[in-house]
Coordinates of C-alpha atoms and ligand atoms in Angstrom, one line a residue:
X1 CA 0.0 0.0 0.0
X2 CA 1.2 3.5 -0.7
X3 CA 2.2 5.6 2.3
X4 CA -0.3 8.3 1.5
X5 CA -3.1 5.8 1.5
X6 CA -1.9 4.3 4.7
X7 CA -1.9 7.7 6.5
X8 CA -5.2 8.7 5.0
X9 CA -6.8 5.4 6.1
X10 CA -5.6 6.0 9.7
X11 CA -6.9 9.6 9.7
X12 CA -10.3 8.3 8.5
X13 CA -10.5 5.3 11.0
X14 CA -8.8 6.7 14.1
X15 CA -9.5 10.4 13.7
X16 CA -5.9 11.6 13.8
X17 CA -2.5 10.3 12.8
X18 CA 0.6 10.7 15.0
X19 CA 4.0 11.3 13.4
X20 CA 7.3 11.2 15.2
X21 CA 10.0 13.4 13.7
X22 CA 13.6 12.3 14.1
X23 CA 16.5 14.6 13.2
X24 CA 19.4 12.5 11.9
X25 CA 21.8 15.2 12.9
X26 CA 20.8 15.0 16.6
X27 CA 22.0 11.5 17.6
X28 CA 23.9 8.5 16.2
X29 CA 21.9 6.0 14.1
X30 CA 21.6 3.4 16.9
X31 CA 20.1 6.1 19.3
X32 CA 17.7 7.2 16.5
X33 CA 16.6 3.6 16.1
X34 CA 16.0 3.2 19.8
X35 CA 13.8 6.4 19.7
X36 CA 11.9 5.1 16.6
X37 CA 11.3 1.7 18.2
X38 CA 10.0 3.2 21.5
X39 CA 7.8 5.6 19.5
X40 CA 6.3 2.7 17.5
X41 CA 5.7 0.8 20.7
X42 CA 4.0 3.9 22.1
X43 CA 1.6 3.9 19.1
X44 CA 3.1 6.4 16.6
X45 CA 1.9 5.7 13.0
X46 CA 5.1 6.6 11.0
X47 CA 8.6 8.1 11.4
X48 CA 9.5 11.3 9.7
X49 CA 13.2 12.0 9.2
X50 CA 14.7 15.4 8.6
X51 CA 16.1 18.6 9.9
X52 CA 16.6 22.2 9.0
X53 CA 20.4 22.0 9.1
X54 CA 22.9 19.2 8.4
X55 CA 20.4 16.4 7.9
X56 CA 21.7 14.6 4.8
X57 CA 24.4 12.3 3.5
X58 CA 25.8 9.3 5.2
X59 CA 24.2 10.0 8.6
X60 CA 20.8 10.1 7.0
X61 CA 21.3 6.9 5.1
X62 CA 22.7 5.1 8.2
X63 CA 19.9 6.4 10.4
X64 CA 17.3 5.1 8.0
X65 CA 19.0 1.7 7.7
X66 CA 19.2 1.3 11.5
X67 CA 15.6 2.4 12.0
X68 CA 14.3 0.0 9.3
X69 CA 16.0 -2.9 11.1
X70 CA 13.8 -2.3 14.1
X71 CA 10.4 -1.1 12.9
X72 CA 7.7 -1.8 10.2
X73 CA 5.9 1.5 10.0
X74 CA 6.7 3.8 7.0
X75 CA 9.7 6.1 7.0
X76 CA 8.9 9.5 5.5
X77 CA 11.6 12.1 4.6
X78 CA 11.0 15.6 5.7
X79 CA 13.9 17.3 3.7
X80 CA 15.3 20.7 4.4
X81 CA 16.7 20.7 0.9
X82 CA 17.5 18.4 -2.0
X83 CA 20.3 16.9 0.1
X84 CA 17.8 15.5 2.5
X85 CA 16.8 12.6 0.2
X86 CA 17.7 9.0 0.7
X87 CA 17.1 5.8 -1.3
X88 CA 16.3 4.0 2.0
X89 CA 13.1 6.0 2.8
X90 CA 9.6 4.8 1.8
X91 CA 8.2 8.3 1.0
X92 CA 9.0 12.0 1.0
X93 CA 6.9 15.0 1.9
X94 CA 7.5 16.6 -1.5
X95 CA 6.8 20.1 -0.3
X96 CA 7.0 23.7 -1.4
X97 CA 7.4 26.4 1.2
X98 CA 4.6 28.5 -0.2
X99 CA 5.3 31.6 2.0
X100 CA 9.1 31.7 1.4
X101 CA 10.8 34.7 -0.2
X102 CA 13.5 32.4 -1.5
X103 CA 12.8 30.6 -4.8
X104 CA 15.2 27.9 -3.6
X105 CA 12.5 26.7 -1.1
X106 CA 9.6 27.3 -3.5
X107 CA 10.8 25.4 -6.6
X108 CA 14.6 25.0 -6.9
X109 CA 15.3 22.3 -4.3
X110 CA 12.3 20.5 -5.6
X111 CA 13.7 20.5 -9.2
X112 CA 17.2 19.5 -7.9
X113 CA 15.7 16.6 -5.9
X114 CA 13.0 15.4 -8.3
X115 CA 15.3 13.3 -10.5
X116 CA 16.6 11.5 -7.3
X117 CA 13.0 10.8 -6.1
X118 CA 12.3 9.3 -9.5
X119 CA 15.6 7.3 -9.7
X120 CA 15.3 6.0 -6.1
X121 CA 11.6 5.1 -6.4
X122 CA 10.6 7.1 -3.3
X123 CA 6.9 7.9 -3.1
X124 CA 6.4 11.6 -3.3
X125 CA 3.5 13.1 -1.3
X126 CA 2.8 16.6 -2.6
X127 CA 2.5 19.1 0.2
X128 CA 2.0 22.8 0.8
X129 CA 4.3 23.9 3.6
X130 CA 3.3 27.1 5.5
X131 CA 5.2 28.6 8.4
X132 CA 3.6 30.8 11.0
X133 CA 5.1 32.8 13.9
X134 CA 7.4 32.1 15.7
X135 CA 8.8 30.0 12.9
X136 CA 12.1 28.9 14.7
X137 CA 15.1 27.7 12.8
X138 CA 13.1 26.4 9.8
X139 CA 11.5 29.9 9.4
X140 CA 14.9 31.5 9.3
X141 CA 16.5 28.9 7.0
X142 CA 13.5 28.9 4.7
X143 CA 13.3 32.7 4.7
X144 CA 9.6 32.5 5.3
X145 CA 7.4 35.6 5.5
X146 CA 5.9 34.3 8.7
X147 CA 2.1 34.2 9.0
X148 CA 1.2 36.3 12.1
X149 CA -0.4 34.1 14.8
X150 CA -3.6 36.2 14.9
X151 CA -4.1 36.2 11.1
X152 CA -5.9 32.9 10.2
X153 CA -7.0 34.5 6.9
X154 CA -3.5 34.6 5.6
X155 CA -2.9 30.9 6.5
X156 CA -6.2 30.1 4.7
X157 CA -5.1 32.0 1.6
X158 CA -1.9 30.1 1.3
X159 CA -3.6 26.8 2.1
X160 CA -6.2 27.3 -0.6
X161 CA -3.5 28.3 -3.1
X162 CA -1.7 25.0 -2.3
X163 CA -5.0 23.0 -2.7
X164 CA -5.8 24.7 -6.0
X165 CA -2.3 23.9 -7.2
X166 CA -3.1 20.3 -6.6
X167 CA -1.1 19.6 -3.4
X168 CA -2.7 16.8 -1.4
X169 CA -1.4 17.7 2.1
X170 CA -1.0 21.0 3.9
X171 CA 1.5 21.4 6.8
X172 CA 1.0 24.3 9.2
X173 CA 4.3 24.8 11.0
X174 CA 5.0 27.0 14.0
X175 CA 8.7 26.0 14.0
X176 CA 10.5 23.2 15.8
X177 CA 10.6 23.9 19.6
X178 CA 8.1 26.8 19.3
X179 CA 6.8 28.1 22.7
X180 CA 3.2 27.6 21.4
X181 CA 1.8 25.7 18.4
X182 CA -0.3 27.1 15.6
X183 CA -3.6 28.6 17.1
X184 CA -6.8 26.5 17.1
X185 CA -8.4 29.4 15.2
X186 CA -5.9 29.1 12.4
X187 CA -6.1 25.3 12.3
X188 CA -9.9 25.4 12.2
X189 CA -10.1 28.0 9.5
X190 CA -7.6 26.2 7.3
X191 CA -9.3 22.8 7.7
X192 CA -12.6 24.3 6.9
X193 CA -11.4 25.3 3.4
X194 CA -9.3 22.2 2.8
X195 CA -12.3 19.9 3.2
X196 CA -11.0 16.3 2.5
X197 CA -7.4 17.4 1.9
X198 CA -5.3 16.4 4.9
X199 CA -3.9 18.9 7.3
X200 CA -0.7 18.3 9.3
X201 CA 0.2 20.5 12.3
X202 CA 3.5 20.7 14.0
X203 CA 5.9 22.8 16.1
X204 CA 5.6 23.3 19.9
X205 CA 3.3 20.3 20.7
X206 CA 4.7 18.7 23.9
X207 CA 1.8 17.0 25.7
X208 CA -1.5 15.2 25.1
X209 CA -3.6 18.1 26.1
X210 CA -2.1 20.4 23.5
X211 CA -2.1 17.7 20.8
X212 CA -5.8 17.2 21.5
X213 CA -6.6 20.9 21.1
X214 CA -4.9 20.9 17.7
X215 CA -6.7 17.6 16.7
X216 CA -10.1 18.9 17.8
X217 CA -9.5 22.2 15.9
X218 CA -9.1 20.2 12.7
X219 CA -5.6 18.7 12.4
X220 CA -5.6 15.3 10.7
X221 CA -2.0 14.6 11.6
X222 CA 0.1 15.8 14.6
X223 CA 3.9 15.9 14.4
X224 CA 6.1 15.9 17.5
X225 CA 9.9 16.1 17.4
X226 CA 11.6 18.1 20.1
X227 CA 9.7 16.5 23.0
X228 CA 10.7 13.1 21.8
X229 CA 14.3 14.1 21.7
X230 CA 14.1 15.6 25.2
X231 CA 12.1 13.0 27.1
X232 CA 13.7 10.1 29.0
X233 CA 10.7 7.8 28.4
X234 CA 9.8 8.0 24.7
X235 CA 7.3 5.2 24.8
X236 CA 5.3 6.8 27.7
X237 CA 5.3 10.3 26.1
X238 CA 4.1 8.9 22.7
X239 CA 1.4 6.9 24.5
X240 CA 0.2 10.1 26.1
X241 CA 0.1 12.0 22.8
X242 CA -1.4 9.1 20.8
X243 CA -4.2 8.3 23.4
X244 CA -5.1 12.0 23.4
X245 CA -5.7 12.3 19.7
X246 CA -7.1 8.9 18.7
X247 CA -10.8 7.9 18.7
Ligands
GRG301 C1 11.1 18.4 -1.7 C2 12.5 18.7 -1.5 C3 13.5 17.8 -2.2 C4 12.9 19.7 -0.8 C5 12.0 20.6 0.0 C6 12.8 21.8 0.5 C7 12.0 22.8 1.3 C8 10.8 23.3 0.7 C9 12.3 23.0 2.6 C10 11.5 23.9 3.5 C11 12.4 24.6 4.5 C12 13.1 23.7 5.5 C13 14.5 24.2 5.9 C14 12.5 22.6 6.0 C15 13.1 21.8 7.0 C16 12.0 21.0 7.6 C17 12.4 20.4 8.9 C18 13.0 19.1 8.8 C19 12.1 21.0 10.0 C20 12.3 20.5 11.4 O1 13.6 20.1 11.6 P1 14.3 20.2 13.0 O2 15.6 19.6 12.9 O3 13.4 19.6 14.1 O4 14.3 21.7 13.2 P2 15.4 22.4 13.9 O5 16.6 22.4 13.0 O6 14.8 23.8 14.1 O7 15.6 21.7 15.2
1GP302 O1 10.1 19.8 17.3 P1 8.6 20.1 17.5 O2 8.4 21.4 18.2 O3 7.8 19.0 18.0 O4 8.1 20.4 16.0 C1 8.0 19.4 15.0 C2 7.9 19.9 13.6 O5 6.8 20.6 13.3 C3 9.1 20.7 13.2 O6 9.2 20.8 11.9
MG303 MG1 15.5 19.5 15.6

Protein backbone atom coordinates (compact mmCIF):
# COMPACT_ATOMS: atom_id res chain seq x y z
CA UNK A 1 0.00 0.00 0.00
CA UNK A 2 1.15 3.52 -0.68
CA UNK A 3 2.21 5.55 2.35
CA UNK A 4 -0.28 8.30 1.50
CA UNK A 5 -3.14 5.76 1.47
CA UNK A 6 -1.89 4.27 4.74
CA UNK A 7 -1.87 7.67 6.45
CA UNK A 8 -5.23 8.73 5.02
CA UNK A 9 -6.75 5.42 6.14
CA UNK A 10 -5.60 5.98 9.72
CA UNK A 11 -6.92 9.55 9.67
CA UNK A 12 -10.34 8.27 8.54
CA UNK A 13 -10.53 5.32 10.95
CA UNK A 14 -8.80 6.68 14.05
CA UNK A 15 -9.51 10.41 13.73
CA UNK A 16 -5.90 11.58 13.85
CA UNK A 17 -2.46 10.33 12.77
CA UNK A 18 0.60 10.72 14.99
CA UNK A 19 3.99 11.26 13.35
CA UNK A 20 7.32 11.19 15.18
CA UNK A 21 10.03 13.44 13.72
CA UNK A 22 13.62 12.33 14.12
CA UNK A 23 16.49 14.63 13.18
CA UNK A 24 19.38 12.47 11.91
CA UNK A 25 21.81 15.22 12.94
CA UNK A 26 20.76 15.03 16.61
CA UNK A 27 21.98 11.55 17.57
CA UNK A 28 23.88 8.52 16.22
CA UNK A 29 21.91 6.00 14.09
CA UNK A 30 21.59 3.44 16.93
CA UNK A 31 20.10 6.06 19.27
CA UNK A 32 17.71 7.19 16.52
CA UNK A 33 16.62 3.57 16.05
CA UNK A 34 15.97 3.24 19.80
CA UNK A 35 13.79 6.36 19.70
CA UNK A 36 11.91 5.10 16.64
CA UNK A 37 11.28 1.70 18.22
CA UNK A 38 10.01 3.21 21.47
CA UNK A 39 7.80 5.60 19.48
CA UNK A 40 6.27 2.73 17.50
CA UNK A 41 5.73 0.76 20.73
CA UNK A 42 3.97 3.86 22.07
CA UNK A 43 1.63 3.90 19.05
CA UNK A 44 3.11 6.37 16.57
CA UNK A 45 1.94 5.75 13.00
CA UNK A 46 5.08 6.63 11.00
CA UNK A 47 8.56 8.05 11.41
CA UNK A 48 9.50 11.34 9.74
CA UNK A 49 13.19 11.98 9.17
CA UNK A 50 14.69 15.40 8.55
CA UNK A 51 16.10 18.60 9.92
CA UNK A 52 16.62 22.21 8.95
CA UNK A 53 20.39 21.97 9.07
CA UNK A 54 22.92 19.21 8.41
CA UNK A 55 20.40 16.40 7.90
CA UNK A 56 21.71 14.62 4.81
CA UNK A 57 24.40 12.30 3.48
CA UNK A 58 25.76 9.25 5.24
CA UNK A 59 24.20 10.05 8.62
CA UNK A 60 20.78 10.15 6.98
CA UNK A 61 21.31 6.85 5.12
CA UNK A 62 22.69 5.08 8.19
CA UNK A 63 19.90 6.41 10.41
CA UNK A 64 17.28 5.11 8.00
CA UNK A 65 18.96 1.71 7.67
CA UNK A 66 19.15 1.29 11.47
CA UNK A 67 15.58 2.44 11.97
CA UNK A 68 14.30 0.03 9.32
CA UNK A 69 16.02 -2.89 11.06
CA UNK A 70 13.76 -2.31 14.06
CA UNK A 71 10.39 -1.07 12.86
CA UNK A 72 7.73 -1.80 10.23
CA UNK A 73 5.87 1.53 10.04
CA UNK A 74 6.68 3.78 7.05
CA UNK A 75 9.70 6.08 7.02
CA UNK A 76 8.94 9.48 5.50
CA UNK A 77 11.58 12.06 4.55
CA UNK A 78 11.04 15.65 5.65
CA UNK A 79 13.87 17.26 3.69
CA UNK A 80 15.32 20.70 4.41
CA UNK A 81 16.75 20.73 0.87
CA UNK A 82 17.52 18.38 -2.03
CA UNK A 83 20.34 16.88 0.09
CA UNK A 84 17.77 15.49 2.54
CA UNK A 85 16.79 12.61 0.23
CA UNK A 86 17.73 8.96 0.74
CA UNK A 87 17.13 5.80 -1.25
CA UNK A 88 16.29 3.99 2.00
CA UNK A 89 13.10 5.97 2.78
CA UNK A 90 9.60 4.85 1.79
CA UNK A 91 8.20 8.29 0.99
CA UNK A 92 9.03 11.98 0.97
CA UNK A 93 6.91 14.97 1.90
CA UNK A 94 7.49 16.63 -1.46
CA UNK A 95 6.83 20.13 -0.29
CA UNK A 96 6.99 23.69 -1.45
CA UNK A 97 7.40 26.37 1.23
CA UNK A 98 4.65 28.54 -0.17
CA UNK A 99 5.32 31.58 2.02
CA UNK A 100 9.08 31.66 1.42
CA UNK A 101 10.75 34.70 -0.15
CA UNK A 102 13.47 32.43 -1.50
CA UNK A 103 12.76 30.61 -4.76
CA UNK A 104 15.16 27.86 -3.65
CA UNK A 105 12.52 26.72 -1.14
CA UNK A 106 9.58 27.27 -3.49
CA UNK A 107 10.78 25.35 -6.56
CA UNK A 108 14.60 25.00 -6.92
CA UNK A 109 15.30 22.34 -4.28
CA UNK A 110 12.27 20.47 -5.64
CA UNK A 111 13.72 20.52 -9.18
CA UNK A 112 17.18 19.45 -7.95
CA UNK A 113 15.66 16.65 -5.87
CA UNK A 114 12.98 15.37 -8.26
CA UNK A 115 15.32 13.26 -10.46
CA UNK A 116 16.58 11.47 -7.33
CA UNK A 117 13.05 10.78 -6.10
CA UNK A 118 12.34 9.28 -9.55
CA UNK A 119 15.55 7.26 -9.68
CA UNK A 120 15.29 5.96 -6.09
CA UNK A 121 11.58 5.15 -6.43
CA UNK A 122 10.62 7.07 -3.29
CA UNK A 123 6.89 7.86 -3.07
CA UNK A 124 6.37 11.64 -3.32
CA UNK A 125 3.52 13.09 -1.26
CA UNK A 126 2.77 16.58 -2.57
CA UNK A 127 2.51 19.12 0.20
CA UNK A 128 2.04 22.83 0.80
CA UNK A 129 4.35 23.87 3.64
CA UNK A 130 3.31 27.06 5.46
CA UNK A 131 5.22 28.55 8.38
CA UNK A 132 3.59 30.76 11.02
CA UNK A 133 5.10 32.76 13.87
CA UNK A 134 7.36 32.15 15.72
CA UNK A 135 8.85 29.97 12.95
CA UNK A 136 12.07 28.90 14.67
CA UNK A 137 15.10 27.68 12.77
CA UNK A 138 13.07 26.43 9.84
CA UNK A 139 11.46 29.86 9.43
CA UNK A 140 14.89 31.48 9.29
CA UNK A 141 16.49 28.87 7.04
CA UNK A 142 13.50 28.85 4.70
CA UNK A 143 13.31 32.68 4.66
CA UNK A 144 9.59 32.50 5.35
CA UNK A 145 7.39 35.56 5.47
CA UNK A 146 5.91 34.27 8.74
CA UNK A 147 2.11 34.22 9.01
CA UNK A 148 1.17 36.29 12.10
CA UNK A 149 -0.38 34.10 14.83
CA UNK A 150 -3.56 36.16 14.85
CA UNK A 151 -4.12 36.20 11.07
CA UNK A 152 -5.86 32.91 10.18
CA UNK A 153 -7.04 34.47 6.91
CA UNK A 154 -3.46 34.57 5.62
CA UNK A 155 -2.92 30.90 6.47
CA UNK A 156 -6.22 30.15 4.73
CA UNK A 157 -5.13 32.05 1.62
CA UNK A 158 -1.87 30.07 1.29
CA UNK A 159 -3.60 26.78 2.09
CA UNK A 160 -6.23 27.33 -0.58
CA UNK A 161 -3.53 28.27 -3.07
CA UNK A 162 -1.75 24.98 -2.31
CA UNK A 163 -4.98 23.01 -2.69
CA UNK A 164 -5.79 24.72 -6.01
CA UNK A 165 -2.27 23.90 -7.24
CA UNK A 166 -3.06 20.26 -6.59
CA UNK A 167 -1.14 19.61 -3.37
CA UNK A 168 -2.65 16.76 -1.37
CA UNK A 169 -1.35 17.70 2.06
CA UNK A 170 -1.00 21.02 3.87
CA UNK A 171 1.46 21.43 6.76
CA UNK A 172 0.99 24.31 9.21
CA UNK A 173 4.33 24.76 10.98
CA UNK A 174 5.04 26.96 14.02
CA UNK A 175 8.73 25.96 14.03
CA UNK A 176 10.51 23.17 15.85
CA UNK A 177 10.56 23.89 19.59
CA UNK A 178 8.06 26.79 19.32
CA UNK A 179 6.80 28.06 22.66
CA UNK A 180 3.23 27.59 21.41
CA UNK A 181 1.77 25.66 18.45
CA UNK A 182 -0.33 27.13 15.64
CA UNK A 183 -3.56 28.56 17.13
CA UNK A 184 -6.80 26.50 17.08
CA UNK A 185 -8.43 29.39 15.18
CA UNK A 186 -5.89 29.09 12.37
CA UNK A 187 -6.08 25.29 12.30
CA UNK A 188 -9.88 25.39 12.19
CA UNK A 189 -10.08 28.04 9.48
CA UNK A 190 -7.60 26.17 7.28
CA UNK A 191 -9.25 22.77 7.72
CA UNK A 192 -12.60 24.34 6.89
CA UNK A 193 -11.42 25.35 3.40
CA UNK A 194 -9.31 22.22 2.81
CA UNK A 195 -12.28 19.87 3.15
CA UNK A 196 -11.03 16.32 2.54
CA UNK A 197 -7.43 17.40 1.92
CA UNK A 198 -5.29 16.37 4.86
CA UNK A 199 -3.90 18.91 7.33
CA UNK A 200 -0.66 18.31 9.25
CA UNK A 201 0.16 20.48 12.28
CA UNK A 202 3.53 20.66 14.04
CA UNK A 203 5.86 22.80 16.08
CA UNK A 204 5.64 23.27 19.85
CA UNK A 205 3.33 20.35 20.67
CA UNK A 206 4.68 18.75 23.87
CA UNK A 207 1.78 17.05 25.65
CA UNK A 208 -1.47 15.19 25.10
CA UNK A 209 -3.64 18.13 26.09
CA UNK A 210 -2.08 20.44 23.48
CA UNK A 211 -2.11 17.71 20.83
CA UNK A 212 -5.84 17.18 21.47
CA UNK A 213 -6.57 20.90 21.14
CA UNK A 214 -4.88 20.86 17.70
CA UNK A 215 -6.66 17.65 16.65
CA UNK A 216 -10.05 18.89 17.83
CA UNK A 217 -9.47 22.16 15.95
CA UNK A 218 -9.08 20.19 12.69
CA UNK A 219 -5.57 18.72 12.40
CA UNK A 220 -5.60 15.32 10.66
CA UNK A 221 -2.00 14.59 11.62
CA UNK A 222 0.10 15.76 14.56
CA UNK A 223 3.90 15.93 14.39
CA UNK A 224 6.12 15.90 17.47
CA UNK A 225 9.90 16.09 17.36
CA UNK A 226 11.60 18.09 20.11
CA UNK A 227 9.69 16.51 23.01
CA UNK A 228 10.68 13.06 21.78
CA UNK A 229 14.34 14.11 21.70
CA UNK A 230 14.11 15.58 25.21
CA UNK A 231 12.12 12.99 27.15
CA UNK A 232 13.70 10.10 29.04
CA UNK A 233 10.71 7.83 28.42
CA UNK A 234 9.82 8.04 24.74
CA UNK A 235 7.28 5.24 24.80
CA UNK A 236 5.32 6.77 27.67
CA UNK A 237 5.35 10.25 26.09
CA UNK A 238 4.14 8.90 22.74
CA UNK A 239 1.39 6.91 24.49
CA UNK A 240 0.23 10.14 26.13
CA UNK A 241 0.13 11.98 22.79
CA UNK A 242 -1.44 9.12 20.83
CA UNK A 243 -4.17 8.34 23.37
CA UNK A 244 -5.14 12.03 23.44
CA UNK A 245 -5.72 12.29 19.68
CA UNK A 246 -7.15 8.90 18.67
CA UNK A 247 -10.83 7.95 18.73
C1 LIG B 1 11.08 18.38 -1.70
C2 LIG B 1 12.50 18.70 -1.52
C3 LIG B 1 13.49 17.85 -2.20
C4 LIG B 1 12.93 19.72 -0.76
C5 LIG B 1 12.03 20.65 -0.03
C6 LIG B 1 12.83 21.82 0.50
C7 LIG B 1 11.98 22.75 1.32
C8 LIG B 1 10.78 23.34 0.70
C9 LIG B 1 12.32 23.01 2.62
C10 LIG B 1 11.55 23.89 3.50
C11 LIG B 1 12.41 24.61 4.48
C12 LIG B 1 13.10 23.72 5.48
C13 LIG B 1 14.45 24.15 5.92
C14 LIG B 1 12.51 22.63 5.98
C15 LIG B 1 13.07 21.77 7.01
C16 LIG B 1 11.98 20.95 7.60
C17 LIG B 1 12.36 20.38 8.90
C18 LIG B 1 12.96 19.07 8.84
C19 LIG B 1 12.12 21.03 10.04
C20 LIG B 1 12.34 20.55 11.40
O1 LIG B 1 13.59 20.08 11.62
P1 LIG B 1 14.27 20.16 13.01
O2 LIG B 1 15.63 19.64 12.89
O3 LIG B 1 13.44 19.59 14.10
O4 LIG B 1 14.31 21.71 13.24
P2 LIG B 1 15.42 22.44 13.95
O5 LIG B 1 16.57 22.39 13.00
O6 LIG B 1 14.79 23.78 14.11
O7 LIG B 1 15.63 21.69 15.22
O1 LIG C 1 10.06 19.80 17.34
P1 LIG C 1 8.60 20.13 17.47
O2 LIG C 1 8.38 21.39 18.23
O3 LIG C 1 7.82 18.99 17.98
O4 LIG C 1 8.11 20.45 15.96
C1 LIG C 1 7.96 19.40 15.03
C2 LIG C 1 7.90 19.89 13.61
O5 LIG C 1 6.77 20.63 13.34
C3 LIG C 1 9.11 20.68 13.24
O6 LIG C 1 9.17 20.76 11.86
MG1 LIG D 1 15.54 19.50 15.58
